[in-house]
Short mmCIF file of C-alpha atoms and ligand atoms in Angstrom, two decimals:
data_model
loop_
_atom_site.label_atom_id
_atom_site.label_comp_id
_atom_site.label_asym_id
_atom_site.label_seq_id
_atom_site.Cartn_x
_atom_site.Cartn_y
_atom_site.Cartn_z
CA UNK Z 1 44.18 31.61 47.14
CA UNK Z 2 46.41 31.28 49.85
CA UNK Z 3 48.69 29.79 47.47
CA UNK Z 4 48.58 32.55 44.96
CA UNK Z 5 49.08 35.15 47.89
CA UNK Z 6 52.17 33.18 48.88
CA UNK Z 7 53.46 33.13 45.51
CA UNK Z 8 52.91 36.63 45.05
CA UNK Z 9 54.77 37.54 48.31
CA UNK Z 10 57.65 34.98 47.63
CA UNK Z 11 58.10 36.95 44.11
CA UNK Z 12 57.89 40.29 45.68
CA UNK Z 13 60.24 39.30 48.77
CA UNK Z 14 62.79 37.79 46.38
CA UNK Z 15 62.58 40.75 44.16
CA UNK Z 16 63.12 43.11 47.16
CA UNK Z 17 65.90 41.14 48.46
CA UNK Z 18 67.48 41.38 45.04
CA UNK Z 19 67.04 45.10 45.40
CA UNK Z 20 68.74 45.25 48.80
CA UNK Z 21 71.59 43.57 47.55
CA UNK Z 22 72.36 46.84 45.73
CA UNK Z 23 72.20 48.45 49.14
CA UNK Z 24 69.57 50.84 48.56
CA UNK Z 25 65.83 51.21 49.65
CA UNK Z 26 64.87 52.59 46.12
CA UNK Z 27 66.16 49.41 44.46
CA UNK Z 28 64.39 47.44 46.99
CA UNK Z 29 61.06 49.20 46.24
CA UNK Z 30 61.95 48.70 42.61
CA UNK Z 31 62.44 45.09 43.04
CA UNK Z 32 59.32 44.61 44.82
CA UNK Z 33 57.47 46.25 41.89
CA UNK Z 34 59.28 44.04 39.53
CA UNK Z 35 58.24 41.05 41.74
CA UNK Z 36 54.48 42.14 41.50
CA UNK Z 37 54.72 42.62 37.54
CA UNK Z 38 56.50 39.20 37.19
CA UNK Z 39 53.73 37.60 38.99
CA UNK Z 40 50.83 39.06 37.23
CA UNK Z 41 52.75 38.13 33.93
CA UNK Z 42 52.96 34.49 35.29
CA UNK Z 43 49.05 34.66 36.55
CA UNK Z 44 47.99 36.14 33.03
CA UNK Z 45 49.64 33.17 31.17
CA UNK Z 46 47.78 30.70 33.15
CA UNK Z 47 44.62 32.50 32.73
CA UNK Z 48 45.36 32.83 29.03
CA UNK Z 49 46.09 28.90 28.80
CA UNK Z 50 42.74 28.19 30.64
CA UNK Z 51 40.74 30.65 28.27
CA UNK Z 52 42.50 28.73 25.20
CA UNK Z 53 41.34 25.54 26.51
CA UNK Z 54 37.83 26.73 27.20
CA UNK Z 55 37.68 27.84 23.48
CA UNK Z 56 37.94 24.04 22.36
CA UNK Z 57 36.35 22.64 25.52
CA UNK Z 58 38.25 19.50 24.67
CA UNK Z 59 37.90 17.43 27.85
CA UNK Z 60 40.60 15.03 26.97
CA UNK Z 61 43.35 18.05 26.81
CA UNK Z 62 42.76 19.70 30.15
CA UNK Z 63 45.70 22.25 30.78
CA UNK Z 64 47.79 21.07 33.60
CA UNK Z 65 47.56 24.09 36.04
CA UNK Z 66 48.03 24.38 39.82
CA UNK Z 67 46.26 26.55 42.40
CA UNK Z 68 43.34 28.33 41.69
CA UNK Z 69 43.69 27.93 37.93
CA UNK Z 70 44.12 24.34 38.22
CA UNK Z 71 40.93 24.07 40.39
CA UNK Z 72 39.07 26.31 37.82
CA UNK Z 73 39.99 23.98 34.92
CA UNK Z 74 39.32 20.81 36.86
CA UNK Z 75 35.64 22.25 37.60
CA UNK Z 76 35.05 23.81 34.21
CA UNK Z 77 36.16 20.09 32.84
CA UNK Z 78 33.60 18.65 35.04
CA UNK Z 79 30.81 20.94 34.08
CA UNK Z 80 31.78 20.50 30.29
CA UNK Z 81 31.52 16.55 30.75
CA UNK Z 82 28.09 16.86 32.41
CA UNK Z 83 26.98 19.29 29.52
CA UNK Z 84 28.35 16.70 26.95
CA UNK Z 85 26.58 13.96 28.56
CA UNK Z 86 23.17 15.67 28.62
CA UNK Z 87 23.61 16.69 25.04
CA UNK Z 88 24.34 13.22 24.08
CA UNK Z 89 21.40 11.81 25.80
CA UNK Z 90 18.94 14.61 24.27
CA UNK Z 91 20.59 13.70 20.84
CA UNK Z 92 19.95 10.20 21.29
CA UNK Z 93 16.30 10.82 22.24
CA UNK Z 94 15.97 13.06 19.16
CA UNK Z 95 17.29 10.40 16.99
CA UNK Z 96 15.00 7.68 18.30
CA UNK Z 97 12.22 10.06 18.03
CA UNK Z 98 13.01 10.87 14.30
CA UNK Z 99 13.59 7.25 13.71
CA UNK Z 100 10.15 6.40 14.84
CA UNK Z 101 8.72 9.23 12.69
CA UNK Z 102 10.56 7.82 9.92
CA UNK Z 103 8.93 4.34 10.37
CA UNK Z 104 5.62 6.01 10.46
CA UNK Z 105 3.23 4.57 7.54
CA UNK Z 106 1.90 8.30 7.29
CA UNK Z 107 4.06 11.15 5.86
CA UNK Z 108 5.02 13.75 8.44
CA UNK Z 109 6.53 17.36 7.26
CA UNK Z 110 7.40 20.08 9.57
CA UNK Z 111 6.89 23.62 8.40
CA UNK Z 112 8.50 26.68 9.70
CA UNK Z 113 6.39 30.07 10.21
CA UNK Z 114 7.11 31.24 6.52
CA UNK Z 115 5.96 27.81 5.22
CA UNK Z 116 9.53 26.29 4.52
CA UNK Z 117 10.16 22.54 4.94
CA UNK Z 118 12.22 22.13 8.26
CA UNK Z 119 12.22 18.00 8.16
CA UNK Z 120 10.45 15.62 6.18
CA UNK Z 121 10.22 12.03 6.51
CA UNK Z 122 10.84 9.43 4.06
CA UNK Z 123 7.10 8.61 3.67
CA UNK Z 124 6.22 12.06 2.77
CA UNK Z 125 9.06 12.44 0.52
CA UNK Z 126 8.26 9.31 -1.39
CA UNK Z 127 4.24 10.48 -1.47
CA UNK Z 128 4.86 13.85 -2.62
CA UNK Z 129 8.04 13.31 -4.71
CA UNK Z 130 10.45 15.52 -2.38
CA UNK Z 131 14.14 15.04 -1.90
CA UNK Z 132 14.17 14.56 1.84
CA UNK Z 133 17.82 16.31 2.02
CA UNK Z 134 17.96 18.84 -0.68
CA UNK Z 135 14.19 19.79 -0.40
CA UNK Z 136 14.61 21.05 3.13
CA UNK Z 137 14.35 24.76 3.41
CA UNK Z 138 12.20 25.26 0.25
CA UNK Z 139 8.71 26.57 0.23
CA UNK Z 140 6.23 23.95 0.29
CA UNK Z 141 4.14 25.84 -1.92
CA UNK Z 142 6.69 25.69 -4.60
CA UNK Z 143 6.90 22.02 -4.36
CA UNK Z 144 3.20 21.01 -4.21
CA UNK Z 145 1.73 22.63 -7.14
CA UNK Z 146 -2.22 21.98 -6.53
CA UNK Z 147 -3.97 25.20 -6.29
CA UNK Z 148 -6.38 23.57 -3.61
CA UNK Z 149 -3.23 22.97 -1.44
CA UNK Z 150 -2.21 26.47 -1.82
CA UNK Z 151 -5.51 27.81 -0.70
CA UNK Z 152 -5.67 25.46 1.98
CA UNK Z 153 -1.88 26.35 3.42
CA UNK Z 154 -2.32 29.83 3.16
CA UNK Z 155 -5.86 30.05 4.53
CA UNK Z 156 -6.57 29.69 8.35
CA UNK Z 157 -9.05 26.94 8.59
CA UNK Z 158 -7.38 23.65 9.24
CA UNK Z 159 -10.43 21.64 10.27
CA UNK Z 160 -10.82 19.71 7.34
CA UNK Z 161 -8.17 17.69 5.10
CA UNK Z 162 -7.67 18.08 1.44
CA UNK Z 163 -6.95 15.44 -1.29
CA UNK Z 164 -4.22 16.19 -3.80
CA UNK Z 165 -2.49 14.24 -6.42
CA UNK Z 166 1.04 12.56 -5.27
CA UNK Z 167 3.53 10.40 -7.31
CA UNK Z 168 1.92 7.51 -8.68
CA UNK Z 169 3.17 4.32 -10.52
CA UNK Z 170 2.81 6.33 -13.83
CA UNK Z 171 2.60 9.99 -14.38
CA UNK Z 172 -0.75 9.35 -16.05
CA UNK Z 173 -1.95 7.50 -12.64
CA UNK Z 174 -1.07 9.86 -9.78
CA UNK Z 175 -1.66 8.51 -6.14
CA UNK Z 176 -4.24 10.17 -3.95
CA UNK Z 177 -2.73 11.82 -1.10
CA UNK Z 178 -4.86 12.97 1.91
CA UNK Z 179 -3.21 16.19 3.59
CA UNK Z 180 -4.03 17.42 6.98
CA UNK Z 181 -2.33 20.33 8.50
CA UNK Z 182 -1.99 20.97 12.44
CA UNK Z 183 -0.74 24.42 13.39
CA UNK Z 184 1.44 24.52 16.58
CA UNK Z 185 4.00 27.04 18.10
CA UNK Z 186 4.44 30.29 16.59
CA UNK Z 187 2.91 29.98 12.87
CA UNK Z 188 4.84 26.58 12.58
CA UNK Z 189 2.62 23.57 10.93
CA UNK Z 190 2.84 19.86 11.19
CA UNK Z 191 1.63 18.59 7.98
CA UNK Z 192 0.57 14.65 7.82
CA UNK Z 193 -0.13 12.88 4.63
CA UNK Z 194 -1.62 9.61 4.03
CA UNK Z 195 -1.93 7.78 0.85
CA UNK Z 196 -5.54 6.80 0.27
CA UNK Z 197 -5.07 5.62 -3.24
CA UNK Z 198 -6.08 1.81 -2.47
CA UNK Z 199 -9.07 3.25 -0.16
CA UNK Z 200 -10.45 5.56 -3.05
CA UNK Z 201 -10.10 2.53 -5.57
CA UNK Z 202 -12.01 0.29 -3.45
CA UNK Z 203 -14.54 3.18 -2.88
CA UNK Z 204 -14.89 3.61 -6.79
CA UNK Z 205 -15.03 -0.25 -7.19
CA UNK Z 206 -17.89 -0.52 -4.55
CA UNK Z 207 -19.81 2.50 -6.07
CA UNK Z 208 -19.36 0.59 -9.57
CA UNK Z 209 -20.39 -2.54 -8.25
CA UNK Z 210 -23.57 -1.04 -6.83
CA UNK Z 211 -24.37 0.77 -9.95
CA UNK Z 212 -23.73 -2.61 -11.99
CA UNK Z 213 -26.14 -4.69 -9.76
CA UNK Z 214 -28.74 -1.95 -9.72
CA UNK Z 215 -28.57 -1.84 -13.72
CA UNK Z 216 -28.72 -5.46 -13.99
CA UNK Z 217 -31.74 -5.87 -11.84
CA UNK Z 218 -33.53 -2.84 -13.21
CA UNK Z 219 -33.75 -4.24 -16.49
CA UNK Z 220 -35.83 -7.62 -15.85
CA UNK Z 221 -37.57 -5.69 -13.00
CA UNK Z 222 -38.88 -3.43 -15.76
CA UNK Z 223 -39.80 -5.90 -18.10
CA UNK Z 224 -41.59 -7.80 -15.26
CA UNK Z 225 -43.59 -4.97 -14.03
CA UNK Z 226 -44.38 -3.66 -17.61
CA UNK Z 227 -46.02 -7.25 -18.21
CA UNK Z 228 -48.06 -7.16 -14.90
CA UNK Z 229 -49.33 -3.61 -15.58
CA UNK Z 230 -50.38 -4.76 -19.32
CA UNK Z 231 -52.07 -7.79 -17.81
CA UNK Z 232 -53.76 -5.74 -15.12
CA UNK Z 233 -54.98 -3.03 -17.62
CA UNK Z 234 -55.66 -4.71 -20.99
CA UNK Z 235 -57.58 -7.61 -21.52
CA UNK Z 236 -55.12 -10.15 -23.07
CA UNK Z 237 -55.85 -13.37 -25.07
CA UNK Z 238 -54.69 -16.66 -23.53
CA UNK Z 239 -51.93 -17.01 -26.11
CA UNK Z 240 -51.02 -13.48 -25.29
CA UNK Z 241 -50.93 -14.38 -21.27
CA UNK Z 242 -49.08 -17.44 -22.21
CA UNK Z 243 -46.28 -15.74 -23.93
CA UNK Z 244 -46.25 -12.80 -21.20
CA UNK Z 245 -45.84 -15.21 -18.39
CA UNK Z 246 -43.23 -17.23 -20.33
CA UNK Z 247 -41.23 -13.72 -20.80
CA UNK Z 248 -41.85 -12.99 -17.11
CA UNK Z 249 -40.50 -16.44 -16.00
CA UNK Z 250 -37.36 -15.79 -18.22
CA UNK Z 251 -36.76 -12.27 -16.44
CA UNK Z 252 -37.35 -13.84 -13.04
CA UNK Z 253 -34.96 -16.56 -13.76
CA UNK Z 254 -32.41 -13.99 -14.85
CA UNK Z 255 -32.57 -12.29 -11.53
CA UNK Z 256 -32.33 -15.48 -9.81
CA UNK Z 257 -29.09 -16.58 -11.45
CA UNK Z 258 -27.85 -12.93 -10.64
CA UNK Z 259 -28.57 -13.17 -7.07
CA UNK Z 260 -27.53 -16.69 -7.07
CA UNK Z 261 -23.90 -15.71 -8.50
CA UNK Z 262 -23.60 -12.83 -5.93
CA UNK Z 263 -24.31 -14.77 -3.17
CA UNK Z 264 -21.60 -17.44 -4.78
CA UNK Z 265 -19.12 -14.55 -4.90
CA UNK Z 266 -19.72 -13.21 -1.37
CA UNK Z 267 -19.30 -16.76 0.08
CA UNK Z 268 -16.00 -17.08 -1.86
CA UNK Z 269 -14.87 -13.92 -0.66
CA UNK Z 270 -15.98 -14.03 2.84
CA UNK Z 271 -15.14 -17.59 3.86
CA UNK Z 272 -11.43 -18.94 4.48
CA UNK Z 273 -9.92 -20.72 1.58
CA UNK Z 274 -10.57 -24.73 1.54
CA UNK Z 275 -7.86 -26.80 3.09
CA UNK Z 276 -6.65 -29.82 1.48
CA UNK Z 277 -10.40 -30.99 1.65
CA UNK Z 278 -11.14 -34.18 0.05
CA UNK Z 279 -9.33 -36.00 -2.48
CA UNK Z 280 -11.70 -35.95 -5.64
CA UNK Z 281 -11.37 -38.15 -8.55
CA UNK Z 282 -10.96 -36.23 -11.94
CA UNK Z 283 -13.48 -38.58 -13.70
CA UNK Z 284 -16.05 -38.15 -10.95
CA UNK Z 285 -15.76 -34.40 -11.50
CA UNK Z 286 -16.14 -34.42 -15.32
CA UNK Z 287 -19.29 -36.70 -15.20
CA UNK Z 288 -21.86 -34.53 -13.90
CA UNK Z 289 -20.26 -31.19 -15.57
CA UNK Z 290 -20.26 -32.82 -19.03
CA UNK Z 291 -23.82 -34.03 -18.60
CA UNK Z 292 -25.02 -30.53 -17.83
CA UNK Z 293 -23.21 -29.06 -20.60
CA UNK Z 294 -24.62 -31.52 -23.13
CA UNK Z 295 -27.98 -30.69 -21.69
CA UNK Z 296 -27.36 -26.84 -22.21
CA UNK Z 297 -25.98 -27.12 -25.66
CA UNK Z 298 -28.98 -29.10 -26.81
CA UNK Z 299 -31.28 -26.51 -25.42
CA UNK Z 300 -29.59 -23.42 -26.97
CA UNK Z 301 -27.46 -24.62 -29.76
CA UNK Z 302 -28.75 -25.52 -33.29
CA UNK Z 303 -27.09 -27.90 -34.18
CA UNK Z 304 -25.63 -28.83 -30.88
CA UNK Z 305 -21.98 -28.67 -30.11
CA UNK Z 306 -19.65 -31.77 -30.59
CA UNK Z 307 -18.48 -32.03 -27.07
CA UNK Z 308 -15.51 -34.22 -26.41
CA UNK Z 309 -14.07 -35.36 -23.03
CA UNK Z 310 -10.07 -35.51 -23.62
CA UNK Z 311 -9.69 -38.62 -21.35
CA UNK Z 312 -6.27 -39.13 -19.55
CA UNK Z 313 -5.64 -41.67 -16.69
CA UNK Z 314 -7.69 -40.15 -13.66
CA UNK Z 315 -6.11 -38.89 -10.69
CA UNK Z 316 -7.18 -36.96 -7.66
CA UNK Z 317 -7.26 -33.30 -6.97
CA UNK Z 318 -7.78 -32.12 -3.56
CA UNK Z 319 -10.21 -29.08 -2.94
CA UNK Z 320 -13.83 -28.14 -2.27
CA UNK Z 321 -16.09 -30.20 -4.52
CA UNK Z 322 -18.94 -27.93 -5.01
CA UNK Z 323 -16.52 -24.74 -5.57
CA UNK Z 324 -14.62 -26.83 -8.15
CA UNK Z 325 -17.92 -28.03 -9.89
CA UNK Z 326 -19.18 -24.56 -9.86
CA UNK Z 327 -15.98 -23.28 -11.33
CA UNK Z 328 -15.92 -26.05 -14.08
CA UNK Z 329 -19.55 -25.72 -15.15
CA UNK Z 330 -18.94 -21.91 -15.48
CA UNK Z 331 -16.19 -22.62 -18.06
CA UNK Z 332 -17.96 -25.25 -19.83
CA UNK Z 333 -21.15 -23.31 -20.24
CA UNK Z 334 -19.43 -20.35 -21.60
CA UNK Z 335 -17.88 -22.38 -24.14
CA UNK Z 336 -21.26 -23.45 -25.02
CA UNK Z 337 -22.94 -19.91 -24.86
CA UNK Z 338 -20.42 -18.30 -27.02
CA UNK Z 339 -19.38 -20.82 -29.52
CA UNK Z 340 -21.72 -21.05 -32.42
CA UNK Z 341 -24.07 -24.18 -32.85
CA UNK Z 342 -22.17 -27.36 -34.28
CA UNK Z 343 -18.88 -25.88 -33.12
CA UNK Z 344 -16.47 -28.09 -31.04
CA UNK Z 345 -15.65 -28.30 -27.62
CA UNK Z 346 -12.81 -30.31 -25.79
CA UNK Z 347 -12.46 -30.55 -22.10
CA UNK Z 348 -10.63 -32.69 -19.35
CA UNK Z 349 -8.24 -32.89 -16.44
CA UNK Z 350 -4.71 -33.05 -17.33
CA UNK Z 351 -1.33 -33.25 -15.68
CA UNK Z 352 1.26 -30.66 -16.22
CA UNK Z 353 4.91 -30.71 -16.36
CA UNK Z 354 5.39 -28.96 -13.05
CA UNK Z 355 3.44 -31.82 -11.32
CA UNK Z 356 0.35 -29.76 -11.00
CA UNK Z 357 -2.83 -30.37 -13.09
CA UNK Z 358 -5.28 -28.17 -14.95
CA UNK Z 359 -8.97 -28.52 -15.85
CA UNK Z 360 -9.22 -27.01 -19.43
CA UNK Z 361 -12.14 -26.17 -21.89
CA UNK Z 362 -11.11 -25.49 -25.53
CA UNK Z 363 -13.58 -24.05 -27.88
CA UNK Z 364 -13.85 -23.52 -31.71
CA UNK Z 365 -15.79 -19.99 -30.83
CA UNK Z 366 -15.12 -16.48 -31.67
CA UNK Z 367 -12.02 -16.01 -29.75
CA UNK Z 368 -11.36 -13.04 -27.42
CA UNK Z 369 -9.02 -10.07 -28.79
CA UNK Z 370 -6.03 -9.55 -26.67
CA UNK Z 371 -7.07 -6.03 -25.26
CA UNK Z 372 -10.20 -7.70 -23.43
CA UNK Z 373 -8.14 -10.51 -21.71
CA UNK Z 374 -6.77 -8.68 -18.87
CA UNK Z 375 -10.41 -7.34 -17.78
CA UNK Z 376 -12.47 -10.71 -18.38
CA UNK Z 377 -12.43 -11.63 -14.63
CA UNK Z 378 -13.77 -8.20 -13.75
CA UNK Z 379 -17.27 -8.53 -12.28
CA UNK Z 380 -19.84 -7.65 -15.03
CA UNK Z 381 -17.26 -7.17 -17.71
CA UNK Z 382 -18.74 -8.49 -20.86
CA UNK Z 383 -17.29 -8.42 -24.45
CA UNK Z 384 -20.46 -9.52 -26.18
CA UNK Z 385 -23.16 -7.91 -23.96
CA UNK Z 386 -26.20 -9.06 -26.01
CA UNK Z 387 -24.88 -12.46 -26.37
CA UNK Z 388 -24.17 -12.91 -22.62
CA UNK Z 389 -27.64 -11.70 -21.73
CA UNK Z 390 -29.42 -13.85 -24.36
CA UNK Z 391 -27.87 -17.08 -23.09
CA UNK Z 392 -28.32 -16.11 -19.39
CA UNK Z 393 -25.02 -14.65 -18.39
CA UNK Z 394 -24.83 -12.83 -15.57
CA UNK Z 395 -21.27 -11.28 -16.15
CA UNK Z 396 -19.94 -12.72 -12.95
CA UNK Z 397 -18.90 -16.27 -14.14
CA UNK Z 398 -15.19 -15.93 -14.75
CA UNK Z 399 -14.85 -13.84 -11.51
CA UNK Z 400 -16.23 -16.88 -9.66
CA UNK Z 401 -13.93 -19.08 -11.33
CA UNK Z 402 -10.86 -16.88 -10.70
CA UNK Z 403 -11.80 -16.92 -6.93
CA UNK Z 404 -12.13 -20.58 -6.87
CA UNK Z 405 -8.93 -21.11 -8.60
CA UNK Z 406 -6.96 -18.64 -6.39
CA UNK Z 407 -8.55 -20.00 -3.14
CA UNK Z 408 -7.21 -23.57 -4.16
CA UNK Z 409 -3.66 -22.04 -4.69
CA UNK Z 410 -4.04 -21.99 -8.47
CA UNK Z 411 -4.78 -19.71 -11.31
CA UNK Z 412 -7.10 -18.96 -14.07
CA UNK Z 413 -5.52 -19.18 -17.43
CA UNK Z 414 -6.76 -18.03 -20.76
CA UNK Z 415 -5.41 -18.62 -24.42
CA UNK Z 416 -7.48 -17.18 -27.32
CA UNK Z 417 -6.97 -16.41 -30.87
CA UNK Z 418 -9.77 -14.46 -32.48
CA UNK Z 419 -11.55 -16.07 -35.11
CA UNK Z 420 -10.18 -19.67 -33.90
CA UNK Z 421 -11.34 -20.09 -30.65
CA UNK Z 422 -10.40 -20.07 -26.79
CA UNK Z 423 -8.99 -22.15 -24.19
CA UNK Z 424 -9.63 -21.38 -20.50
CA UNK Z 425 -7.91 -23.61 -17.66
CA UNK Z 426 -7.79 -23.86 -14.16
CA UNK Z 427 -4.28 -24.64 -12.99
CA UNK Z 428 -3.74 -26.19 -9.49
CA UNK Z 429 -0.60 -26.54 -7.79
CA UNK Z 430 1.45 -30.06 -7.42
CA UNK Z 431 0.39 -30.04 -3.59
CA UNK Z 432 -3.11 -30.59 -4.73
CA UNK Z 433 -2.56 -33.41 -7.02
CA UNK Z 434 -2.49 -37.06 -6.36
CA UNK Z 435 -1.86 -39.85 -8.91
CA UNK Z 436 -3.95 -42.86 -8.37
CA UNK Z 437 -1.65 -46.01 -7.89
CA UNK Z 438 -2.97 -48.98 -9.93
CA UNK Z 439 -4.62 -51.33 -7.81
P1 ADP X 501 -21.18 -13.90 -18.60
O1 ADP X 501 -21.99 -14.33 -17.66
O2 ADP X 501 -21.42 -12.70 -19.53
O3 ADP X 501 -20.81 -15.08 -19.63
P2 ADP X 501 -18.42 -14.30 -17.57
O4 ADP X 501 -17.86 -13.56 -16.35
O5 ADP X 501 -18.47 -15.68 -17.65
O6 ADP X 501 -19.75 -13.61 -17.91
O7 ADP X 501 -17.43 -13.68 -18.98
C1 ADP X 501 -17.24 -12.63 -19.21
C2 ADP X 501 -17.09 -12.41 -20.66
O8 ADP X 501 -16.15 -12.92 -21.37
C3 ADP X 501 -18.35 -12.92 -21.37
O9 ADP X 501 -19.38 -11.75 -21.44
C4 ADP X 501 -17.85 -13.21 -22.89
O10 ADP X 501 -17.94 -11.87 -23.57
C5 ADP X 501 -16.40 -13.47 -22.70
N1 ADP X 501 -16.23 -14.83 -22.75
C6 ADP X 501 -16.40 -15.71 -21.76
N2 ADP X 501 -15.87 -17.09 -22.10
C7 ADP X 501 -15.98 -17.02 -23.43
C8 ADP X 501 -15.66 -17.93 -24.37
N3 ADP X 501 -15.42 -19.36 -24.17
N4 ADP X 501 -15.51 -17.67 -25.70
C9 ADP X 501 -15.66 -16.23 -25.92
N5 ADP X 501 -15.92 -15.23 -25.06
C10 ADP X 501 -15.99 -15.67 -23.82
#
């Protein structure tokens, strides 16, 4: 301030002195006035430079000014720098925050007071088929076409959540998206989305499973209770009694087999996969399985099947003996049950080109049409329902085999030609195979 005053006085004094050189008081006053005008002009130029710089607020190009203007520009630069640092840190915080929401497994959409999208994370965009950039600013009800969603969005009860169709793997199979809206601020809304397709599918499967089990148990139970009632109310001959008891025993056996297969399945699902376990000689695995198969064939087939063991040098496979036995028996008994009497069944363990091994059962039965193959291992899926029941099938055999194969790091493979026969194999990886070195 003092400096500016000195500047002003100096200029006025200089200009008056210049006036006095013309030897007149009038010239001196005019000179003083001119000095004052000159000073304000100079001062104005400095102020203008400062204002121009403030417009750009570029702290790297601070104008070099002296005196009060210099002080002003210096202080302004410091304030601007401080604000810049603050903005940078809140921007970084916002970026971090948005990056965290981006990573959320749930979809997040922010809607303004009019229902326009303000921000959408990639999960929600992916679930609902939005473009995370282009669709910002769009009215959400124009993008989500479900009438139920529109009613929910425009209503004022956001306590519940609703299920809408999202973008599925195929247009015919839309995913199931659960939507929940949370109002906040001035009519703004936070919309959360969650893909519940797998949960819904598991729920449907659970419901189907319970329905199937109930159905499977209801039939033999009805037969059993029917005979019990008959025998309680009507006098029956000894021959009739024997027939009834025989039929009742069959139905009880059917239920027993169902329960036993269900228990096996739940054990397989609920227990950890078997480790390398024992090394089991393939010949020793084949022997009891073939004995059971031959016995079954003589009981249910007329004439019995021609059952051949396709022998190869024995080797060892590692795994759980009773699980492998159960899987092998299931495949062998299926071959017997579905191949008409007199047909041929070939079975054995053999090494594969990849160093692994397989247990296979090849039959000359009716074969299976290609459309059934992908569904064969579903629980209770049967192609020939009556044949399965007649021969004591539970519809769970192949589901058990698939589980056993997978638990041993392998898989169940099926090749079949209608009218010619089928080959079912349990393939095991090389890590579970060991050749026996000659003694
Ligand atoms: P099931 O107890 O009914 O035999 P599985 O799970 O073992 O149940 O088999 C599923 C279905 O696959 C059977 O109902 C049958 O229709 C078909 N199937 C299984 N093995 C054979 C086979 N060797 N030949 C023809 N069809 C078969």
